[in-house]
Short mmCIF file of N, CA and C in Angstrom, two decimals:
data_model
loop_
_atom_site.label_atom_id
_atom_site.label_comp_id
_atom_site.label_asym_id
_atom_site.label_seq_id
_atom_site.Cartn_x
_atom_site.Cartn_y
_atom_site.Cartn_z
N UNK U 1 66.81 -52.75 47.52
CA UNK U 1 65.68 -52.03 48.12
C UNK U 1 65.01 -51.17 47.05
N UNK U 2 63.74 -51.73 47.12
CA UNK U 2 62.82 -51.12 45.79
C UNK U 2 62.18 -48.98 46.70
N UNK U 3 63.08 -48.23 45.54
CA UNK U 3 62.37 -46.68 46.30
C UNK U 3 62.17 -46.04 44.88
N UNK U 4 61.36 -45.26 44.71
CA UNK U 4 60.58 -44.57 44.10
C UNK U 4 60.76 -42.81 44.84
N UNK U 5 61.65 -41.95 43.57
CA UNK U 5 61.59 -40.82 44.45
C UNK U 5 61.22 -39.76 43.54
N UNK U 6 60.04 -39.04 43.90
CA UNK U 6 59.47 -37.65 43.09
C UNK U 6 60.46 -36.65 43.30
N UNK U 7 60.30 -35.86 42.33
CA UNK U 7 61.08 -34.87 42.32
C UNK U 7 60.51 -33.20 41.23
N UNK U 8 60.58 -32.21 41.51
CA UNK U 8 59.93 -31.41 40.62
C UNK U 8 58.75 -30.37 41.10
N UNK U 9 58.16 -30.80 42.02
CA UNK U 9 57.18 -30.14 42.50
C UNK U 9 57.60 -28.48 42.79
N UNK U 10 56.59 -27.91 43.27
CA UNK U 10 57.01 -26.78 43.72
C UNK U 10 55.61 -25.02 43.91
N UNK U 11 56.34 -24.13 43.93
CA UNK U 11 55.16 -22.69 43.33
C UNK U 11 54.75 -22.91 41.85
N UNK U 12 53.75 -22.45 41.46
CA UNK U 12 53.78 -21.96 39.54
C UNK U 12 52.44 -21.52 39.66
N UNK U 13 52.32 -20.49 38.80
CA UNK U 13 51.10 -19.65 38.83
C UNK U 13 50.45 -20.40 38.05
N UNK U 14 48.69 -19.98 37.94
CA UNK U 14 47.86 -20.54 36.70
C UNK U 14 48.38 -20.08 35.78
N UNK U 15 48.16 -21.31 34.44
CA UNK U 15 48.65 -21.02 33.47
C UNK U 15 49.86 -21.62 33.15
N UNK U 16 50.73 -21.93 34.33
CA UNK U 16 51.87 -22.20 34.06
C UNK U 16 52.36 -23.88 33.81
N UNK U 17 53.98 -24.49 33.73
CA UNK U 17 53.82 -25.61 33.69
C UNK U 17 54.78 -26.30 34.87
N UNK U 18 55.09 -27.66 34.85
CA UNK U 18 55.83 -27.79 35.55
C UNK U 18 56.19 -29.61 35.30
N UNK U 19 57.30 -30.00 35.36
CA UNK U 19 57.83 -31.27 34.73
C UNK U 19 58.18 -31.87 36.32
N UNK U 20 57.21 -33.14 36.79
CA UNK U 20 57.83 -33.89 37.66
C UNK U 20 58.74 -35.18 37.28
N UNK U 21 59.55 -35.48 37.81
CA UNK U 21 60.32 -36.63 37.69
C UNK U 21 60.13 -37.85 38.71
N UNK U 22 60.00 -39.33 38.31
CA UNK U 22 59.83 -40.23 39.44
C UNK U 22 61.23 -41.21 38.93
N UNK U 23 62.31 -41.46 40.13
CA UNK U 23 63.48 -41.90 39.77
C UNK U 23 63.58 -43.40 40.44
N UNK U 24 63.31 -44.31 40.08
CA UNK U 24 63.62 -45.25 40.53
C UNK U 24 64.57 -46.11 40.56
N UNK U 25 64.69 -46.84 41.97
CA UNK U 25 65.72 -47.96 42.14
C UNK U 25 65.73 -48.95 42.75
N UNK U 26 66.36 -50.01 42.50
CA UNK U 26 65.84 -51.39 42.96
C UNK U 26 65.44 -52.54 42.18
N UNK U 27 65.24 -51.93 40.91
CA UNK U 27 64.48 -52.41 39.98
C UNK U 27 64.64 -51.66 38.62
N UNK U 28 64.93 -52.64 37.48
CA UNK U 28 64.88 -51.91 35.87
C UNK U 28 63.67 -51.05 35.31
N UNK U 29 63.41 -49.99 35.40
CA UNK U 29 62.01 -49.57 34.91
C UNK U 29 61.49 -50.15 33.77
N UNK U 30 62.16 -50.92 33.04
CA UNK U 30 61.76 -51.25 31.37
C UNK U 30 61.07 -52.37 31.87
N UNK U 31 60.67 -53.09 32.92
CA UNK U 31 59.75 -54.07 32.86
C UNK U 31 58.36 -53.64 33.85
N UNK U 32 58.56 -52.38 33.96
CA UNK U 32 57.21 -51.67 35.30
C UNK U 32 56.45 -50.69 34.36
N UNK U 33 55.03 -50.81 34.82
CA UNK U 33 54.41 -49.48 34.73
C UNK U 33 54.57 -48.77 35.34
N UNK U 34 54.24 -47.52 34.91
CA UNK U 34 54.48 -46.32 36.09
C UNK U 34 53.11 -45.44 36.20
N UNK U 35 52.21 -45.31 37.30
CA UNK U 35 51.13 -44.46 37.59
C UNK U 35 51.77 -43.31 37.96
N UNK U 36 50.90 -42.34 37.96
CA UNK U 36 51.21 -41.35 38.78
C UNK U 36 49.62 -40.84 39.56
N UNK U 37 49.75 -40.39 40.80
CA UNK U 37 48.23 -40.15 41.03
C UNK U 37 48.40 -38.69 41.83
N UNK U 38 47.18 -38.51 42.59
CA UNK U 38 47.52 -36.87 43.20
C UNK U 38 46.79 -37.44 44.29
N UNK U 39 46.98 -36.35 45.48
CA UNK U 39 45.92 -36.30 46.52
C UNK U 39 46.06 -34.86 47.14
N UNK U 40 44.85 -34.16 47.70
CA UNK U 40 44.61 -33.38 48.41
C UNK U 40 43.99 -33.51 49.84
N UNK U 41 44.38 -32.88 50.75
CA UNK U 41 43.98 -33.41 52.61
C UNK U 41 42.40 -33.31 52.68
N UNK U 42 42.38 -34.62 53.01
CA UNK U 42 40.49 -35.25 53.04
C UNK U 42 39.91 -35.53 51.83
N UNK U 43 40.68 -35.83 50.99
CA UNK U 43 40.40 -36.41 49.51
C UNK U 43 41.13 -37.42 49.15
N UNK U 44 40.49 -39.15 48.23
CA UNK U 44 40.85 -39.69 48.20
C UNK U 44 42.19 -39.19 47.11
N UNK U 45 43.41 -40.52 46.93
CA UNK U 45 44.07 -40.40 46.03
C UNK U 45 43.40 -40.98 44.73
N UNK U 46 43.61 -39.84 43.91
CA UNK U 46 43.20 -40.30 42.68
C UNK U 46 44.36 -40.08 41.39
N UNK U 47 43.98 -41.12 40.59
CA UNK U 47 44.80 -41.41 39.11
C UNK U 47 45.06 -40.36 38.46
N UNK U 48 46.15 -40.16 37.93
CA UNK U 48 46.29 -39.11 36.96
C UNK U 48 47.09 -39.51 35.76
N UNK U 49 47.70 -40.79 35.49
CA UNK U 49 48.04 -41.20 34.31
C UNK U 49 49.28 -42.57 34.75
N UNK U 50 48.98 -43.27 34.05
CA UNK U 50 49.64 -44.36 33.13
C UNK U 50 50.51 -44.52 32.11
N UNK U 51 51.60 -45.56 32.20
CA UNK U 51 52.47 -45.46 31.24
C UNK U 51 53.16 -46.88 31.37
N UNK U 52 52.91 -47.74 30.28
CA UNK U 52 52.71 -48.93 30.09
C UNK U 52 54.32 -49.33 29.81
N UNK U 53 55.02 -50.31 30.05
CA UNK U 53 56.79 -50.37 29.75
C UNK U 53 56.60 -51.11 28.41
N UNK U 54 55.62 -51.80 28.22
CA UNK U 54 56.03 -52.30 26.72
C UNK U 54 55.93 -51.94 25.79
N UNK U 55 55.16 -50.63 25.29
CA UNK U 55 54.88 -49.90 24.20
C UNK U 55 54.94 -48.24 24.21
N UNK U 56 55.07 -47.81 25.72
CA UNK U 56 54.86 -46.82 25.75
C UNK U 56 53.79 -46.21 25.70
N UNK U 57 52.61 -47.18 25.88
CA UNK U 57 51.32 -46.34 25.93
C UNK U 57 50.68 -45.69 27.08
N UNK U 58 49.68 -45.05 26.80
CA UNK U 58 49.22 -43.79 27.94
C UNK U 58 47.92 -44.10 28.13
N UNK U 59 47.62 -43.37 29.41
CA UNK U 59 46.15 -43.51 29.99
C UNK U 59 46.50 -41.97 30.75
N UNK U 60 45.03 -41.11 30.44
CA UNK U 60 45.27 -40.24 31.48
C UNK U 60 43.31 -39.91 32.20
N UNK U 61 43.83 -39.88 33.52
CA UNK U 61 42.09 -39.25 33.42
C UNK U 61 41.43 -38.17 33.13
N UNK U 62 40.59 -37.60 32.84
CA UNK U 62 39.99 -36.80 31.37
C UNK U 62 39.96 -35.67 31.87
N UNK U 63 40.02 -35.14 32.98
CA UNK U 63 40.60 -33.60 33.26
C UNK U 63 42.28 -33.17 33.23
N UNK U 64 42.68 -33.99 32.70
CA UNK U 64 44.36 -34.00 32.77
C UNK U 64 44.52 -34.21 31.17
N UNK U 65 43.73 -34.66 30.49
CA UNK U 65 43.73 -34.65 28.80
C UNK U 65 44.15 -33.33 27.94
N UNK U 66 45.31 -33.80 27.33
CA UNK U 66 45.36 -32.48 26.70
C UNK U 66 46.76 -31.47 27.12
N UNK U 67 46.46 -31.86 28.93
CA UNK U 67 47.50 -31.00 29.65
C UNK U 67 48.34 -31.92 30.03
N UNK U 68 48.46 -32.81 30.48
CA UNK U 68 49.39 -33.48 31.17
C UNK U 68 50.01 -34.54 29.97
N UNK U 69 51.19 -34.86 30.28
CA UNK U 69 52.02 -36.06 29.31
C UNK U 69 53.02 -36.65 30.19
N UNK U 70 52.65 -37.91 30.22
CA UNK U 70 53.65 -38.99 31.12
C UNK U 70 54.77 -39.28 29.97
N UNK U 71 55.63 -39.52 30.68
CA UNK U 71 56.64 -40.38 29.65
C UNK U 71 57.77 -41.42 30.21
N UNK U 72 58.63 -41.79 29.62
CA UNK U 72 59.90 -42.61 30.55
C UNK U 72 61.25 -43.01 29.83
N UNK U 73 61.90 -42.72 30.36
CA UNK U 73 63.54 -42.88 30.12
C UNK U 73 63.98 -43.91 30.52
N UNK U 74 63.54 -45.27 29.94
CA UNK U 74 64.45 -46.61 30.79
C UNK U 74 65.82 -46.16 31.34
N UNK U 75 66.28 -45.72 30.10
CA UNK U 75 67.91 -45.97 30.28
C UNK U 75 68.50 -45.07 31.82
N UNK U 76 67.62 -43.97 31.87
CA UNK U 76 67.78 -43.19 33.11
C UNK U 76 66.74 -43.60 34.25
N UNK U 77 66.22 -44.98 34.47
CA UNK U 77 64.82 -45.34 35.26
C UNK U 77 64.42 -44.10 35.74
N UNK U 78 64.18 -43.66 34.86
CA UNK U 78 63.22 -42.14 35.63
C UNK U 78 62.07 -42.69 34.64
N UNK U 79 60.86 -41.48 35.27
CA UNK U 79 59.32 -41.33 34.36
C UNK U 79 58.93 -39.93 34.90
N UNK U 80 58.75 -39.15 33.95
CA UNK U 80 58.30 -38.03 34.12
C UNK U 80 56.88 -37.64 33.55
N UNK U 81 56.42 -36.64 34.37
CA UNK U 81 54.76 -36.18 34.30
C UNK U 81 55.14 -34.85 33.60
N UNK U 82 55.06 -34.35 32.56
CA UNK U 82 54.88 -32.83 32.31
C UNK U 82 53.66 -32.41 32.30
N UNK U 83 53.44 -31.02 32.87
CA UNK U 83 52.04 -30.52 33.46
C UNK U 83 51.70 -29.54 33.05
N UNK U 84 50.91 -28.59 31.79
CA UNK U 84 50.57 -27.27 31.25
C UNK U 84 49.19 -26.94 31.69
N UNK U 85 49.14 -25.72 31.58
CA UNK U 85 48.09 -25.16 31.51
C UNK U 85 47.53 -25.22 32.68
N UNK U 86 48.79 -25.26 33.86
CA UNK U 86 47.60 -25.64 35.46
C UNK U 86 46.60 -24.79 36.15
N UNK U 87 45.75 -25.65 36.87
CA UNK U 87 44.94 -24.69 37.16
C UNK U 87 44.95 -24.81 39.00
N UNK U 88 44.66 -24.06 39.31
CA UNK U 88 44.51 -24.07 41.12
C UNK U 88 43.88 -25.48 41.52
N UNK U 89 42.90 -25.98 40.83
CA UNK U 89 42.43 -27.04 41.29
C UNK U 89 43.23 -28.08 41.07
N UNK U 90 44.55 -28.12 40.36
CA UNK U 90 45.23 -28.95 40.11
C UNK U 90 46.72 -29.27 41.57
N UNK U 91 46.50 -28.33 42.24
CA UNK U 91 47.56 -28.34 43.65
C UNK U 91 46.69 -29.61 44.44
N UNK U 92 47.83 -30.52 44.55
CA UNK U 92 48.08 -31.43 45.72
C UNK U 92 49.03 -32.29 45.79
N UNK U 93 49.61 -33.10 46.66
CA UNK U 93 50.69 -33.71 46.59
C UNK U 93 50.69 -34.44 45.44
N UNK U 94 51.72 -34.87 44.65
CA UNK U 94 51.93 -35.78 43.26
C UNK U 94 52.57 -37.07 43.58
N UNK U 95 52.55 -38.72 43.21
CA UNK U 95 52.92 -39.38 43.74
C UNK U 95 52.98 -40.52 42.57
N UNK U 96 54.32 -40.87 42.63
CA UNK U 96 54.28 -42.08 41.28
C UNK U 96 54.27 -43.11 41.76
N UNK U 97 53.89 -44.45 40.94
CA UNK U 97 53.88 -45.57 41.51
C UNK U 97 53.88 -46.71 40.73
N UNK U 98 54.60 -47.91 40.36
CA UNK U 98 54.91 -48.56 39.97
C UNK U 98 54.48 -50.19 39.63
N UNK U 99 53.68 -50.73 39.20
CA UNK U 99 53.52 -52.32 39.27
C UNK U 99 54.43 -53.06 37.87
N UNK U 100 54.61 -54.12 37.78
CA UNK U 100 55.28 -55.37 36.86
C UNK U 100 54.43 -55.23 36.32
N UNK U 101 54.64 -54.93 34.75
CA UNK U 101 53.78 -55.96 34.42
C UNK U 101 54.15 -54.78 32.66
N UNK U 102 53.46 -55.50 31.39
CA UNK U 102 53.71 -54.93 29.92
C UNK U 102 52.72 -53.67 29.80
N UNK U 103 51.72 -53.58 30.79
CA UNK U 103 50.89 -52.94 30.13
C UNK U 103 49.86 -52.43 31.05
N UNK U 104 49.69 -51.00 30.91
CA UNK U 104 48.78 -50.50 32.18
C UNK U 104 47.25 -51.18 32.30
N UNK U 105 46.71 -51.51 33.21
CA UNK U 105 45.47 -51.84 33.32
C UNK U 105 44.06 -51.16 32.65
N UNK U 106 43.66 -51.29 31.46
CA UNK U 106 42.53 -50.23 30.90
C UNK U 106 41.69 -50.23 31.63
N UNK U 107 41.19 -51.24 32.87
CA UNK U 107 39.88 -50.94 33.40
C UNK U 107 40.22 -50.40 34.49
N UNK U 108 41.49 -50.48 35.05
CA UNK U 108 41.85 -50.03 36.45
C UNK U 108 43.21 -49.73 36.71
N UNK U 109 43.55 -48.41 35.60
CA UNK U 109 44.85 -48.57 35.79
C UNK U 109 45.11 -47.44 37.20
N UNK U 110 43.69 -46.59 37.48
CA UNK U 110 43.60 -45.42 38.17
C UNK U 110 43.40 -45.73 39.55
N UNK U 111 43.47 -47.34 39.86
CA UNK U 111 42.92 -48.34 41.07
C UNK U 111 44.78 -48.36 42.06
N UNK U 112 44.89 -48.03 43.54
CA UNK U 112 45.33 -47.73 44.43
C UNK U 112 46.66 -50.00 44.06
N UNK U 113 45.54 -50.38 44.35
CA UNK U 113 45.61 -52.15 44.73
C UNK U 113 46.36 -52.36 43.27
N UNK U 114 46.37 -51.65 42.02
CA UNK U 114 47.19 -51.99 40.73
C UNK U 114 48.93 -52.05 40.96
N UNK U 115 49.18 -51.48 42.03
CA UNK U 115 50.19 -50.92 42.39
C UNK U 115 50.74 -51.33 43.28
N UNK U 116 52.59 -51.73 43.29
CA UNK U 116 53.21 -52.61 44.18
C UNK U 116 54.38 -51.24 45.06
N UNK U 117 54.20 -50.32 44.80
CA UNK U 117 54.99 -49.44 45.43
C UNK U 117 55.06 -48.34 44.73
N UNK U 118 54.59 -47.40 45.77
CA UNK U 118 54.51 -45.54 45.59
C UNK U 118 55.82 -44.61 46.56
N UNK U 119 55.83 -43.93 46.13
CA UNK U 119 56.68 -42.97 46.20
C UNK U 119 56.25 -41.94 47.16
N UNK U 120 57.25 -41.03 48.14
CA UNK U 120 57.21 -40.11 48.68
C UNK U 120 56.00 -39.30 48.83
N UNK U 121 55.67 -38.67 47.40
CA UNK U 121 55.00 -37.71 47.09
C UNK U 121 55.91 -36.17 47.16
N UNK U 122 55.50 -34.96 45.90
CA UNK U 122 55.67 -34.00 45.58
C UNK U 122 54.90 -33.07 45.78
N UNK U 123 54.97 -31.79 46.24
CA UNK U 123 54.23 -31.30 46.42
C UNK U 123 54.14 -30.26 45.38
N UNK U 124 52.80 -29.83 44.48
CA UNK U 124 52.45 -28.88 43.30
C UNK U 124 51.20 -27.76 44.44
N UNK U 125 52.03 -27.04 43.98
CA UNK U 125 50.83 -25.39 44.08
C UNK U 125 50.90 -25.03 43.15
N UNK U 126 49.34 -24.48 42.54
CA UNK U 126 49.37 -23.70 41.51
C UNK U 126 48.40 -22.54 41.92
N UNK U 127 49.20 -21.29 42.78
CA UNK U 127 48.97 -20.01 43.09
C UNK U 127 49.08 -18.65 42.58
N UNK U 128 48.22 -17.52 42.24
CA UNK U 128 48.86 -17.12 42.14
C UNK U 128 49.23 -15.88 42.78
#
């Protein structure tokens, strides 16, 4: 049974940071991408970064540049989001998500349909 579970969320003032974890099982992470996206209530879900299993490469969308860094631990099928410099507009649920494949999508890696299974979701406030 393929599950995907966030972990990490929580309070943190502006300014501050915060490291989510997405732990998966069911499946070897060394052959999946891993998205991660956000959503807030009455807003679509949107992309917040990419992380490709064959090279380790990144995609992030351009208000998350700079601040945010995906990464992944085959050996522990985890993938983690580290998050600096947050800002209030950055609170809403966090949600990773997974498709097959070597290499994140450059034209659509931020696309819902790229993706064969998401996760729970985490919840980030950034209050202060």
């Amino acid at each position: 049974q393929v599950q995907l579970v966030e972990s990490g969320g929580g309070l943190v003032q502006p300014g501050g940071s915060l490291r989510l974890s997405c732990e998966v099982s069911g499946f070897s992470l060394a052959h999946w991408n891993i998205g991660w996206f956000r959503q807030v209530p009455g807003k679509e879900r949107e992309g917040v970064s990419c992380i490709s299993s064959a090279d380790g490469s990144t995609y992030y969308a351009d208000s998350m540049k700079g601040r945010f860094t995906v990464s992944r631990d085959n050996a522990k099928n985890t993938a983690y989001l580290q998050m600096s410099s947050l800002k209030p507009e950055d609170t809403a649920v966090y949600y990773c998500a997974a498709t097959r494949g070597a290499y994140c999508s450059q034209y659509g890696w931020w696309a819902l349909y790229e993706y064969d299974y998401f996760g729970q979701g985490t919840q980030v406030t950034v209050s202060s």
